[in-house]
Amino acid sequence: MLCALSFGIVLGASLTHFLTLLPDSNILLFWCLVFITCVLVLRIYTRRLANGQIKRLLSMSFGLIASVMCAMTWTVLQAQSRVSDSLSVDHENVVTRLSFLVQSMSQDQSDQQRFQVKVLDPVPTGVPRRILVSWQDSSAGRLTVLPGQVWRAALVLKRPHGASNPSGFDYEGHLFQKNIRALGKVRGVPSLISDHPDASMTVIVARVRHHMRQAMRKILGQARYAPVLIALAIGDQDSVSASDWDIFNRTGITHLVSISGSHVTMLAAFGGVSMLWLWKRIRFGRIQPCELIPSKVMAACAALSIAFLYCLLAGWGVPARRTFFMLLVIGMALLARLPISSNGVLGIAAAVVTLLDPWSPLATGFWLSFGAVLVLFAVGTQAVQIQAGRSRTQKILLVIKESARMQWLITLAMTPVLAFLFQQVSLVSPFANAIAIPVVTFIVTPLALLTAIVSLIPGLEWCASIAGWTANLAMQWAMHPIIWLSETKWSMWNVAAMPAWMLCLSLCGVLWALMPPGVPVRWAGWCLILPALVWKPQRPVEGAWRMIALDVGQGSAILVSTHRHDLLFDSGPRLGATDAGQRVIYPAMRALAVNSLDAMVVSHADMDHIGGLPFILKSITVDSLYASFDAQDWLVRRAKFSIPADVANRELKFVRCEHGQKWIWDQVTFTMLHPQHPQHPQHSSAVTTKKNDNSCVIHISGAFHSAILPGDISVTQENILVHSNKELRADVVVVAHHGSATSSSPLFVTQMRARHAIVQSGYLNRFQHPETEIIDRWQKQKTSLWRTDQHGAIHVWSRPSSLDVFAYRSVGKRYWHH
C-alpha cells in the first residue's frame, strides 16, 4: 500500500506536466475529496470481506487513484501560483528600473555574470518576483556579485523563451522548474545599495558556496581538472568545459562528475561510523554518554547531519535530495524500530521529493537517479547472499565479480531510459565506470571536499594545496584511459527518438529480466530492449520529401529528406562557446535517425548561417559541401580546421554553388538557381560581391509538391529569378533574409503562389525580423505564414495525398509555455 501511494504521488505530479492548460483547482479538489471518501468507506466495508486479496486489491486501487488526484491537485495549486507571477507584455523588451536581492552564486564567465534575484518591494505590476539577471561586463576591474547583495539596476526584461525542436531541450520548462519567471539584461552601471549576507537560509548557503569556490580557485589555480574538483565539492558545474562534458557523456560517467548519491552516502557512512566509534569511547568521569543515548542513535544523527550539510553545499539537486530522504527514512525506521522494505524506502523518498518540488519529475536526473537505485536494490540482495560463508580471498573475488555484474545489469537496465531521453547510449560505459567509480568516489571526491574545507582555514593553505594537487593528479590518471575510450568510433550508439509505447515495452522487458532466480526465461526480457535500439521513424516515399525548418534563433538551418537521402541547408548561428550545430541540429538529426548527410549547402558566409558548420563536419559524415564561397579556406582560417584530419569524412567534396547544378534523389529534383555564373551575359546583372545577394538558392521539386530555399537574397536577385524562369513556382517558400524589408518582393511573392511561407527568425531579435510589411504581403496572397520564433520548428511533409505542415511548439505545448 505504501508503494502504491508513493507511486500515485509521482504519477499524479508527472501527469500534470503533460497538460497544455491548467484545470480548475476547485474541480480537482472536489474529485480528490470524493476519492478519499471512497477509500475510507471502502476500508470500513471491506472488513466484512473474507477474501484478503480482494481487500488489498480494492484498497490499493482506490488508494492509488486518491493519491494521484491529491498529487495533481497539489501540483496544480503550486503551478497556478507560478503561472500568475509572469512578465506582462507591457514590460517585455523595454527598460525597467528595479531593486533586487541576489539569491544565488553568480555564474561568472569571461564577459558576463548570471545570477538569480528576488525583486524587492515595491514590485511594478506585471513584473515577476524571480528573475535571472545577466550582466555583461568584460572590463578587468568588474565587480563580483555576491549572494545577499541588494542592487538597483536598469533591466531589459524578457519572458523565458526556448527553442522548440524535435527531441530538443525544453529551456522554458527548465526555468519554470527553478521558478525563474523572467530574464533580465543589465543596461548601464548598476548601483550597490546594501549587503545582507544573512538575509535567508538560501542566501547564507549560497554565500558559503561562493567563498568556497573562490578559495578553491585560488588554491587549484590552472590545474587541469580544477573545475571538476569544484563541481564535486560544491556542485558548481558552470566552469567545466564543453569538451570535458562531451567526454563524460560519451563514456557515461556524467553522474560521477555531479554530486551523486554514492558521494553523499559515502560521506554519511564515514560520519556515522566515526560517531559510533567516538561515542562509545567518550567518558565524563564515571558517566558514559552511550549509557544515556545509544551509540546507534548518535551515529544515525551524525550521518543524517553530514548528509544534509553536504546536500545543501552541493546545491540541493535531485540526486542529493533523493539520497538524503532515503537516508532519512532509513534512519527514522531504525530509530523507531519499524520494518520497512527497500522499495518502501525508495518510494517514500520519491514521494517526499515530489511533494516538496512537484517539478522534480521534469528533471532527467529524477528518473535516472531513482531508476538506477531501483535496479541496484533488485540485484543487490543476491550479491550479499552469495558472499556468505566464504573465505576472505573468495569474498574479495566475489565482491569484484558481483560489482562488475551489477554494473553491467544497471547499464543494461538503464539503456531504454537513456535512449528515450538522450537518443544516445554509451557502449563503453561499463568499462569507464569500472575505472572512474572507485577513483572518483574514494579518492577524488574526499580530497576535493578536504580542499574546499581546509582552503577556508587561515594558515592551512599548504594542506589544501597538497589535497587539491593529489585529487587533480588522481583525476588525470583516471581520465587517460577514459579519454581513449571516448575517442573510439564505437563509443556511442545513436538511437532514434522512440515512441512512448516502445519505451514501456522495453521497461517491461527489464522488469522481467530482473525477476528473482527461478522465474522462467528471464533472458527473454533483455530481448524486448532490442526493438527500441533499432527503431527507425518513417521516411518519405519515392517522389515525396520532408523538410524541417529548425528553430535555431536568428539564423537558418533546414533539414530536407527524401526516401533514402538527406540534405542540410545552412547550419545556424554561433552563440558564445556553443553553436546551433551542437545545440539543435545534431540532436534533431539523431532523433530522426539521420546519421549522415549526402549533401550540405551553406548559402553564404554570414555567422547566422555558417556558425554550426565546424561541429557538423566533425560529428557526422558529409559527402558533399556546397557553398557560395571558398568553404575550405574559411574552415582553415576562421574555424582553425586541419583538413582532412578534423572532418568526419576524409573524402569530403567541396563544391561551389552555381546556377544550373542539378541532381535527382528518389524522384525528387534539386536545382541550384543562384548564384549566377559571371560568364553568362544574361546573368551578369545578378553577379554581386555582397554575401547575402550571393546566397545559394535551391529549388526542390518532387512528384507531388515543390519548395524553394532562397538564403538571404534581396529583391533584385528575387526578381531576376522570376524573370529568368516564368514557370518558377513553389508550394512552400522559406522567406528570404528572415523576413527583412529587403526581400520578398511583390513580384516574387505573387509568382510563387505559395501555400505556406516559413520565416526563420529569433525571438525579439534586434533586427525586428520579420517586418510587418512582409508578413502582410505574404498573407494577402492567402499564404499560411509560419514563424520559428512563435511556432518553433516547422515540419513540412510532402505526401502523395496531401501537404502536411505542423509546428513543434503546438505539438509539444505545455502549460508553462507562453
CSV table of N, CA and C in Angstrom, one decimal, residues 3 58 66 95 101 121 135 149 152 196 247 287 352 396 427 449 451 459 466 538 554 659 667 693 700 703 732 761:
chain,number,residue,atom,x,y,z
A,3,CYS,N,3.9,1.6,-1.2
A,3,CYS,CA,4.5,1.8,-2.5
A,3,CYS,C,3.5,2.3,-3.5
A,58,LEU,N,-8.7,-3.9,-3.7
A,58,LEU,CA,-9.6,-2.7,-3.7
A,58,LEU,C,-9.0,-1.5,-3.0
A,66,ALA,N,-6.7,8.0,-5.3
A,66,ALA,CA,-6.8,9.1,-4.4
A,66,ALA,C,-5.4,9.8,-4.3
A,95,VAL,N,13.1,48.9,-21.0
A,95,VAL,CA,14.0,49.1,-19.8
A,95,VAL,C,13.1,49.3,-18.6
A,101,LEU,N,17.4,41.6,-4.7
A,101,LEU,CA,18.3,40.9,-3.8
A,101,LEU,C,18.9,39.7,-4.5
A,121,ASP,N,10.2,45.0,-2.9
A,121,ASP,CA,9.1,45.9,-3.0
A,121,ASP,C,9.6,47.4,-3.1
A,135,TRP,N,24.6,40.1,-16.5
A,135,TRP,CA,25.3,41.4,-16.5
A,135,TRP,C,26.6,41.2,-17.3
A,149,GLN,N,23.6,40.6,-1.7
A,149,GLN,CA,23.7,42.0,-2.0
A,149,GLN,C,22.4,42.5,-2.6
A,152,ARG,N,20.4,48.1,-7.4
A,152,ARG,CA,19.4,48.7,-8.2
A,152,ARG,C,20.0,48.9,-9.6
A,196,HIS,N,23.3,42.1,2.6
A,196,HIS,CA,22.7,41.3,3.7
A,196,HIS,C,23.1,39.8,3.6
A,247,ILE,N,33.3,14.3,-23.2
A,247,ILE,CA,34.0,13.0,-22.8
A,247,ILE,C,33.1,12.3,-21.8
A,287,ILE,N,30.6,8.6,34.1
A,287,ILE,CA,29.4,8.6,33.2
A,287,ILE,C,29.8,8.4,31.7
A,352,VAL,N,8.3,12.2,-1.2
A,352,VAL,CA,8.7,13.4,-0.5
A,352,VAL,C,9.4,14.4,-1.4
A,396,ILE,N,36.6,-11.4,-1.5
A,396,ILE,CA,37.1,-10.3,-2.3
A,396,ILE,C,36.9,-10.5,-3.8
A,427,LEU,N,28.4,2.8,-25.2
A,427,LEU,CA,28.8,1.4,-25.3
A,427,LEU,C,30.0,1.1,-24.4
A,449,LEU,N,36.6,17.6,-1.3
A,449,LEU,CA,35.9,18.2,-0.1
A,449,LEU,C,36.9,18.7,0.9
A,451,THR,N,39.9,19.8,0.3
A,451,THR,CA,40.4,21.0,-0.3
A,451,THR,C,39.5,22.2,0.0
A,459,GLY,N,46.1,29.8,7.3
A,459,GLY,CA,47.4,29.1,7.7
A,459,GLY,C,47.5,27.7,7.2
A,466,ILE,N,48.1,20.6,-1.2
A,466,ILE,CA,48.5,19.2,-1.3
A,466,ILE,C,47.3,18.3,-1.7
A,538,GLN,N,9.5,6.7,-39.7
A,538,GLN,CA,9.0,6.7,-41.1
A,538,GLN,C,9.7,7.7,-42.0
A,554,GLN,N,18.0,33.5,-34.4
A,554,GLN,CA,18.2,34.4,-35.5
A,554,GLN,C,19.2,33.7,-36.4
A,659,HIS,N,24.6,28.4,-60.6
A,659,HIS,CA,23.3,28.2,-61.4
A,659,HIS,C,23.4,27.1,-62.4
A,667,GLN,N,13.5,10.4,-57.1
A,667,GLN,CA,12.5,11.1,-57.9
A,667,GLN,C,12.2,12.5,-57.4
A,693,ASP,N,23.5,38.6,-51.2
A,693,ASP,CA,22.9,38.5,-52.5
A,693,ASP,C,23.6,37.4,-53.3
A,700,ILE,N,13.4,22.7,-54.9
A,700,ILE,CA,13.1,21.3,-54.6
A,700,ILE,C,11.8,20.9,-55.3
A,703,ALA,N,7.5,14.7,-56.8
A,703,ALA,CA,6.4,14.2,-57.7
A,703,ALA,C,5.1,14.9,-57.3
A,732,VAL,N,5.9,25.6,-51.0
A,732,VAL,CA,6.5,26.0,-49.7
A,732,VAL,C,7.7,26.9,-50.0
A,761,SER,N,13.4,33.2,-37.7
A,761,SER,CA,13.9,34.4,-37.0
A,761,SER,C,14.0,34.1,-35.5
